[in-house]
Amino acid sequence: MSKILISLVIFICNINKILVINNPIKIYLDNYRLKNDLNEYQDRFEIVYNASLYKAKNTLEQLVNVTSESNINNSFYVNSLKQKNIQEGQIDPEIINGVKQLNDYDLIIYSKFGGRELDNCDESAKIIQENSEGRPIIAILVVNAKDYNNIEDNTNYTYKIEFYSTLFLHQFTHILGFTRTFLSKYPSINFQNTSINRTEYISGKKIPKVEISSNNLLAFAHKYFNCNRITGIELEEMSDENISEECLNYIHWDARILLGEYMTSFSYVQEQIISEFTLIILEDTGLYKINKYTGGLMRFGKNVGCSFFTEDCNYNLVNKSSSTQKTTKYSEFENEFCASNTKTTCSSGRLSRGICDNYYSYSMDEKYAAYNRGWDLYGNEYADYCPISLSEKEEKKEKKNIVI
């Protein structure tokens, strides 16, 4: 009898393993409203936005597997949009009349053209429905009008696609759950307040920061940075004191620590790296299984050691007593930041040669004014004013970048 019972238990366990869902995520893009919003700019929609949206979608479908059913149908989708004041005339008619069926999809993204409409933030993606397991299944993406102004019409097609697909992939990741409110629901993921006393702030004041951690993230970070003292990975601090709680919900890695990672606020167009830092956090929700091989190309900060988290990125700081005094700087971490305006270095994404002259161009008046505010205006704001290089591709495009 005991052998039969043991066999039955083994059989049930094997059945459960078979029933566990682990399928590539299937995403449906409802671009009907976006296409109509851009009726007078059809070339912009067809050549740039539509192609970029689908490139971002395809990247995500190769990267992410889901572990639960979605149970989406057409009427549920339409009613969900109506609750957000989106009427039937603004939804794809083929979804309304049932020609297109949504049952087989895991995530539906409704896109439209606009400005800072969602929570009045620069971020433009919001989850509006989750399934019974808490996984996002319906979301709204606003293609922000101001982003189009960051790139000229005469820019070549390939660069446009890189620009927008990077932007959309970033927003799609927020939709998957890379937000403070969403991740805070999971006991394995922790947010903790801390302060960093690195000397790039000339006044010596501590920098308030928020770190995110999980057991899996810390294990990876300790190995990646070659430092077992790391207690969490820093998130980008918000410098605007008037920023709303809704906008604070959109989290980003601090570019001082993970420059070049696609979920920082400051992102190179052609230097984007999908790293394991983001993928691990998504997987720690239990909602996704991730193809981590895709995240194996991150190199910024690799094996740099614990001093990277505690020391200033510059040394030989000169006290500036007047706007005419010359400032001399040298990089403490020459593989990550610029050592001088003449040094050629690798770009942060390690995909091309980097150029350092961009952050040696501040006037002394600008530096002196920044000093009075307690800031060392030497490098990039999003990297805690460390001097970062631009790839040659970026420099040739008049140093264009995405600030998300």
Coordinates of C-alpha atoms in Angstrom, one line a residue:
M1 CA 0.0 0.0 0.0
S2 CA 2.8 2.4 0.9
K3 CA 4.5 1.8 -2.5
I4 CA 1.2 2.7 -4.2
L5 CA 0.8 5.8 -2.2
I6 CA 4.4 6.9 -2.9
S7 CA 3.9 6.3 -6.6
L8 CA 0.6 8.3 -6.5
V9 CA 2.4 11.2 -4.8
I10 CA 5.2 11.2 -7.4
F11 CA 2.6 11.0 -10.2
I12 CA 0.7 14.1 -8.8
C13 CA 4.0 16.0 -8.4
N14 CA 4.9 15.3 -12.0
I15 CA 1.5 16.4 -13.2
N16 CA 1.9 19.7 -11.3
K17 CA 5.2 20.3 -12.9
I18 CA 3.6 19.8 -16.3
L19 CA 0.8 22.1 -15.4
V20 CA 3.1 25.0 -14.3
I21 CA 2.9 27.6 -17.0
N22 CA 6.2 28.8 -18.5
N23 CA 5.5 30.2 -21.9
P24 CA 6.9 33.1 -23.9
I25 CA 4.8 36.2 -23.2
K26 CA 2.5 37.1 -26.1
I27 CA 1.9 40.9 -26.4
Y28 CA -0.8 42.5 -28.5
L29 CA -0.3 46.2 -29.4
D30 CA -3.5 48.1 -30.0
N31 CA -2.1 51.0 -32.0
Y32 CA -5.5 52.1 -33.6
R33 CA -5.7 55.2 -31.5
L34 CA -2.1 56.1 -32.0
K35 CA -2.4 55.8 -35.8
N36 CA -5.5 58.0 -35.8
D37 CA -3.8 60.6 -33.5
L38 CA -1.0 60.8 -36.0
N39 CA -3.2 60.9 -39.1
E40 CA -1.4 63.9 -40.5
Y41 CA 1.9 62.3 -39.8
Q42 CA 1.4 58.9 -41.3
D43 CA 5.1 58.6 -42.2
R44 CA 6.0 59.2 -38.5
F45 CA 3.7 56.4 -37.5
E46 CA 4.4 53.8 -40.1
I47 CA 8.2 54.3 -40.4
V48 CA 9.1 55.2 -36.9
Y49 CA 6.6 54.5 -34.1
N50 CA 5.0 51.4 -35.5
A51 CA 8.3 49.8 -36.4
S52 CA 9.8 50.8 -33.0
L53 CA 6.9 49.5 -31.0
Y54 CA 7.1 46.1 -32.7
K55 CA 10.9 45.9 -32.3
A56 CA 10.5 46.6 -28.5
K57 CA 7.6 44.0 -28.4
N58 CA 9.7 41.4 -30.1
T59 CA 12.6 41.9 -27.8
L60 CA 10.3 41.5 -24.8
E61 CA 8.7 38.3 -26.2
Q62 CA 12.2 36.8 -26.6
L63 CA 13.2 37.8 -23.1
V64 CA 10.2 37.1 -20.8
N65 CA 8.1 34.0 -20.1
V66 CA 4.9 34.2 -18.0
T67 CA 3.9 31.8 -15.3
S68 CA 0.2 32.3 -15.2
E69 CA -2.9 32.5 -17.5
S70 CA -4.2 35.9 -18.5
N71 CA -7.9 35.1 -19.1
I72 CA -8.3 38.2 -21.3
N73 CA -11.3 38.5 -23.7
N74 CA -12.4 41.3 -25.9
S75 CA -15.2 42.6 -23.7
F76 CA -13.0 42.6 -20.6
Y77 CA -10.4 44.6 -22.5
V78 CA -13.0 47.1 -23.9
N79 CA -14.6 47.6 -20.5
S80 CA -11.3 48.1 -18.8
L81 CA -10.5 51.0 -21.2
K82 CA -13.9 52.5 -20.8
Q83 CA -13.2 52.8 -17.0
K84 CA -10.3 55.0 -18.1
N85 CA -12.6 57.2 -20.2
I86 CA -11.5 55.6 -23.5
Q87 CA -14.6 55.2 -25.6
E88 CA -15.3 52.5 -28.3
G89 CA -14.6 54.9 -31.1
Q90 CA -11.0 55.1 -29.9
I91 CA -10.5 51.4 -29.8
D92 CA -9.7 49.1 -32.7
P93 CA -13.1 48.3 -34.4
E94 CA -11.9 44.8 -35.2
I95 CA -11.6 44.2 -31.4
I96 CA -15.0 45.6 -30.8
N97 CA -16.7 43.5 -33.5
G98 CA -14.7 40.3 -32.6
V99 CA -12.7 40.0 -35.8
K100 CA -9.5 40.1 -33.7
Q101 CA -9.7 37.9 -30.6
L102 CA -7.5 38.6 -27.6
N103 CA -7.9 35.3 -25.7
D104 CA -4.4 34.0 -26.6
Y105 CA -2.5 37.1 -25.4
D106 CA -0.8 37.7 -22.1
L107 CA -0.5 41.4 -22.2
I108 CA -2.5 44.1 -24.2
I109 CA -0.9 47.5 -24.6
Y110 CA -3.2 50.4 -25.7
S111 CA -1.1 53.2 -27.3
K112 CA -2.0 56.8 -28.0
F113 CA -0.2 60.1 -28.7
G114 CA -0.1 62.8 -26.1
G115 CA 1.9 64.7 -23.5
R116 CA 2.3 64.2 -19.8
E117 CA -1.1 62.7 -19.4
L118 CA -0.5 59.7 -17.0
D119 CA 0.0 61.0 -13.5
N120 CA 1.4 64.2 -15.0
C121 CA 4.8 62.5 -15.3
D122 CA 7.3 62.2 -18.1
E123 CA 6.8 58.5 -17.8
S124 CA 4.1 57.3 -20.1
A125 CA 3.1 53.8 -19.2
K126 CA 0.5 52.6 -16.7
I127 CA -0.9 49.3 -15.6
I128 CA -4.7 49.3 -15.6
Q129 CA -5.6 45.6 -15.1
E130 CA -3.9 42.6 -13.4
N131 CA -4.8 38.9 -13.5
S132 CA -5.7 36.8 -10.5
E133 CA -2.0 36.2 -9.8
G134 CA -1.3 40.0 -9.8
R135 CA 0.4 40.0 -13.2
P136 CA -0.2 43.1 -15.4
I137 CA -2.4 42.2 -18.4
I138 CA -3.7 45.5 -19.7
A139 CA -1.8 48.8 -19.8
I140 CA -1.9 52.2 -21.5
L141 CA 1.2 53.6 -23.3
V142 CA 1.3 57.3 -24.1
V143 CA 3.7 58.2 -26.9
N144 CA 5.0 61.5 -25.4
A145 CA 5.0 64.3 -27.9
K146 CA 8.1 65.9 -26.4
D147 CA 10.2 62.8 -27.1
Y148 CA 9.8 63.4 -30.8
N149 CA 11.6 66.7 -30.5
N150 CA 14.7 65.0 -29.2
I151 CA 15.5 63.7 -32.6
E152 CA 15.5 65.5 -36.0
D153 CA 13.4 64.5 -39.0
N154 CA 16.5 64.2 -41.1
T155 CA 18.1 61.7 -38.8
N156 CA 18.6 58.3 -40.5
Y157 CA 16.0 55.6 -40.2
T158 CA 18.1 53.1 -38.3
Y159 CA 18.9 55.7 -35.6
K160 CA 15.2 56.6 -35.2
I161 CA 14.3 53.0 -34.7
E162 CA 17.0 52.6 -32.1
F163 CA 15.9 55.7 -30.3
Y164 CA 12.2 54.8 -30.1
S165 CA 12.5 51.1 -29.6
T166 CA 14.8 51.8 -26.7
L167 CA 12.3 54.2 -25.2
F168 CA 9.4 51.8 -25.7
L169 CA 11.3 48.8 -24.2
H170 CA 11.9 50.9 -21.1
Q171 CA 8.3 51.8 -20.8
F172 CA 7.2 48.2 -21.5
T173 CA 9.4 47.1 -18.5
H174 CA 7.5 49.6 -16.3
I175 CA 4.3 47.9 -17.5
L176 CA 5.7 44.5 -16.5
G177 CA 5.9 45.8 -13.0
F178 CA 9.2 47.8 -12.6
T179 CA 7.6 50.4 -10.3
R180 CA 7.8 51.0 -6.6
T181 CA 4.2 50.3 -5.8
F182 CA 4.1 47.0 -7.8
L183 CA 7.4 45.6 -6.5
S184 CA 6.6 46.6 -2.9
K185 CA 3.9 43.9 -2.8
Y186 CA 6.5 41.1 -2.8
P187 CA 8.1 40.2 0.5
S188 CA 11.3 39.0 -1.3
I189 CA 11.9 42.5 -2.7
N190 CA 12.9 45.3 -0.3
F191 CA 13.2 49.1 -0.5
Q192 CA 15.4 50.8 2.1
N193 CA 16.3 54.4 2.7
T194 CA 20.0 55.1 3.0
S195 CA 22.5 58.0 2.5
I196 CA 25.7 58.1 0.6
N197 CA 28.5 60.4 1.6
R198 CA 30.6 60.5 -1.5
T199 CA 32.5 63.7 -2.0
E200 CA 31.2 64.7 -5.4
Y201 CA 28.9 66.9 -3.4
I202 CA 31.4 69.6 -2.4
S203 CA 29.5 70.7 0.7
G204 CA 30.1 67.2 2.2
K205 CA 26.4 66.6 2.8
K206 CA 25.0 63.1 2.6
I207 CA 23.0 62.2 -0.4
P208 CA 19.6 60.6 0.5
K209 CA 19.1 57.5 -1.6
V210 CA 16.8 54.6 -1.8
E211 CA 18.2 51.1 -2.4
I212 CA 16.4 48.0 -3.7
S213 CA 17.4 44.5 -2.7
S214 CA 16.5 40.9 -2.8
N215 CA 18.5 37.8 -2.0
N216 CA 18.9 37.0 -5.7
L217 CA 19.8 40.5 -6.6
L218 CA 22.4 40.8 -3.8
A219 CA 24.0 37.5 -4.7
F220 CA 24.4 38.6 -8.3
A221 CA 25.6 42.2 -7.3
H222 CA 28.3 40.8 -4.9
K223 CA 29.8 38.7 -7.6
Y224 CA 29.3 41.3 -10.4
F225 CA 31.0 44.2 -8.5
N226 CA 33.4 42.0 -6.6
C227 CA 32.1 43.4 -3.3
N228 CA 30.3 41.5 -0.6
R229 CA 29.4 44.6 1.4
I230 CA 26.7 45.8 -1.0
T231 CA 23.3 46.0 0.8
G232 CA 21.3 47.1 -2.2
I233 CA 21.5 48.7 -5.6
E234 CA 20.9 52.5 -5.6
L235 CA 17.9 54.0 -7.4
E236 CA 17.9 57.4 -9.0
E237 CA 17.0 60.1 -6.6
M238 CA 14.5 62.7 -7.6
S239 CA 15.9 66.2 -7.4
D240 CA 12.6 68.0 -7.9
E241 CA 11.0 68.5 -4.4
N242 CA 7.6 69.1 -6.0
I243 CA 7.5 65.8 -7.8
S244 CA 4.2 63.9 -7.1
E245 CA 3.9 60.5 -5.4
E246 CA 2.6 59.1 -8.7
C247 CA 5.8 60.1 -10.5
L248 CA 8.0 58.7 -7.7
N249 CA 6.4 55.4 -8.4
Y250 CA 8.5 55.0 -11.6
I251 CA 11.8 53.8 -10.4
H252 CA 15.1 53.7 -12.2
W253 CA 18.6 52.4 -11.5
D254 CA 21.1 55.1 -10.5
A255 CA 23.3 55.8 -13.5
R256 CA 26.3 56.4 -11.2
I257 CA 26.1 52.7 -10.4
L258 CA 24.6 51.1 -13.6
L259 CA 25.4 53.5 -16.4
G260 CA 24.2 52.2 -19.7
E261 CA 21.5 49.9 -18.3
Y262 CA 18.3 50.4 -20.1
M263 CA 16.3 51.1 -16.9
T264 CA 18.3 54.2 -15.8
S265 CA 16.8 57.6 -16.3
F266 CA 19.6 58.7 -18.6
S267 CA 20.1 56.3 -21.5
Y268 CA 22.3 56.3 -24.6
V269 CA 20.4 55.5 -27.7
Q270 CA 22.9 53.0 -29.1
E271 CA 24.5 52.0 -25.8
Q272 CA 21.5 50.2 -24.1
I273 CA 22.2 47.1 -22.2
I274 CA 19.6 44.8 -20.8
S275 CA 21.2 43.6 -17.6
E276 CA 20.6 40.8 -15.1
F277 CA 19.9 43.5 -12.5
T278 CA 16.5 44.3 -14.0
L279 CA 15.8 40.8 -15.0
I280 CA 16.4 39.3 -11.6
I281 CA 14.0 41.8 -9.9
L282 CA 11.3 41.0 -12.4
E283 CA 11.8 37.3 -11.9
D284 CA 11.7 37.7 -8.1
T285 CA 8.0 38.6 -8.3
G286 CA 7.4 35.0 -9.3
L287 CA 5.3 36.2 -12.3
Y288 CA 8.0 35.8 -14.9
K289 CA 10.8 33.5 -16.0
I290 CA 13.6 35.4 -17.8
N291 CA 16.1 34.5 -20.4
K292 CA 19.0 35.8 -18.4
Y293 CA 21.5 35.1 -21.3
T294 CA 20.3 38.3 -22.8
G295 CA 21.4 40.2 -19.7
G296 CA 25.0 38.9 -19.8
L297 CA 26.5 41.8 -21.8
M298 CA 26.6 44.4 -19.0
R299 CA 30.2 45.5 -18.3
F300 CA 30.0 48.8 -16.6
G301 CA 31.4 48.5 -13.0
K302 CA 32.3 44.9 -13.5
N303 CA 34.7 43.7 -10.8
V304 CA 35.3 47.3 -9.7
G305 CA 35.3 46.6 -6.0
C306 CA 33.7 48.2 -2.9
S307 CA 35.3 51.6 -3.2
F308 CA 33.1 52.2 -6.3
F309 CA 30.2 52.6 -3.9
T310 CA 31.9 54.8 -1.3
E311 CA 34.5 56.9 -3.0
D312 CA 34.2 60.0 -5.2
C313 CA 34.5 59.3 -8.9
N314 CA 37.0 62.2 -9.0
Y315 CA 40.0 63.0 -6.9
N316 CA 42.3 66.1 -6.6
L317 CA 39.3 68.2 -5.9
V318 CA 40.3 71.9 -6.0
N319 CA 38.4 74.3 -3.7
K320 CA 36.9 77.0 -5.9
S321 CA 36.9 80.4 -4.2
S322 CA 36.2 82.4 -7.3
S323 CA 34.7 81.9 -10.7
T324 CA 38.0 82.5 -12.4
Q325 CA 39.9 79.7 -10.6
K326 CA 40.7 76.7 -12.8
T327 CA 39.3 73.3 -11.7
T328 CA 41.4 70.2 -12.2
K329 CA 39.8 66.8 -12.1
Y330 CA 41.0 63.2 -12.6
S331 CA 38.9 60.1 -12.6
E332 CA 39.2 57.7 -9.7
F333 CA 37.7 54.9 -11.8
E334 CA 39.3 55.3 -15.3
N335 CA 37.5 52.3 -16.8
E336 CA 34.1 53.7 -15.9
F337 CA 34.5 57.5 -16.1
C338 CA 36.6 60.0 -18.1
A339 CA 40.1 60.6 -16.9
S340 CA 40.6 63.8 -19.0
N341 CA 39.2 65.5 -22.0
T342 CA 41.9 64.0 -24.2
K343 CA 41.6 60.4 -23.1
T344 CA 39.9 57.9 -25.3
T345 CA 38.0 55.4 -23.4
C346 CA 35.3 52.7 -23.9
S347 CA 31.7 53.9 -23.8
S348 CA 29.7 52.8 -20.8
G349 CA 27.9 50.1 -22.8
R350 CA 31.3 48.9 -24.1
L351 CA 29.9 48.8 -27.6
S352 CA 32.1 51.5 -29.1
R353 CA 34.9 54.0 -28.4
G354 CA 34.0 56.8 -26.0
I355 CA 34.6 60.5 -26.2
C356 CA 35.2 62.6 -23.1
D357 CA 35.2 66.2 -24.1
N358 CA 31.5 66.8 -23.5
Y359 CA 31.8 67.2 -19.8
Y360 CA 34.8 69.4 -19.8
S361 CA 32.8 72.2 -21.5
Y362 CA 31.2 73.9 -18.5
S363 CA 32.1 77.6 -18.0
M364 CA 33.7 78.7 -14.8
D365 CA 30.7 80.8 -14.0
E366 CA 28.5 77.6 -14.3
K367 CA 30.9 75.7 -12.0
Y368 CA 31.0 78.5 -9.4
A369 CA 27.2 78.8 -9.3
A370 CA 27.0 75.1 -8.9
Y371 CA 29.5 75.2 -6.1
N372 CA 27.4 77.7 -4.2
R373 CA 24.5 75.2 -4.3
G374 CA 26.7 72.4 -3.0
W375 CA 27.1 70.6 -6.3
D376 CA 30.2 69.8 -8.2
L377 CA 29.1 70.6 -11.8
Y378 CA 31.7 68.5 -13.6
G379 CA 30.0 65.5 -15.0
N380 CA 26.6 64.1 -15.8
E381 CA 23.7 64.9 -13.5
Y382 CA 22.1 61.5 -13.7
A383 CA 25.5 59.9 -12.8
D384 CA 25.9 62.0 -9.7
Y385 CA 28.0 64.4 -11.7
C386 CA 30.7 61.9 -12.7
P387 CA 32.3 62.6 -16.0
I388 CA 30.9 60.0 -18.4
S389 CA 31.9 59.4 -22.1
L390 CA 29.7 59.6 -25.1
S391 CA 30.1 56.9 -27.7
E392 CA 31.4 58.2 -31.1
K393 CA 28.0 57.4 -32.6
E394 CA 26.3 59.6 -30.0
E395 CA 28.8 62.4 -30.4
K396 CA 28.3 62.5 -34.2
K397 CA 24.5 62.8 -33.5
E398 CA 25.2 66.1 -31.6
K399 CA 25.3 64.2 -28.3
K400 CA 21.6 63.2 -28.5
N401 CA 20.4 61.1 -25.7
I402 CA 17.2 60.0 -24.1
V403 CA 16.4 61.4 -20.7
I404 CA 13.4 59.4 -19.5

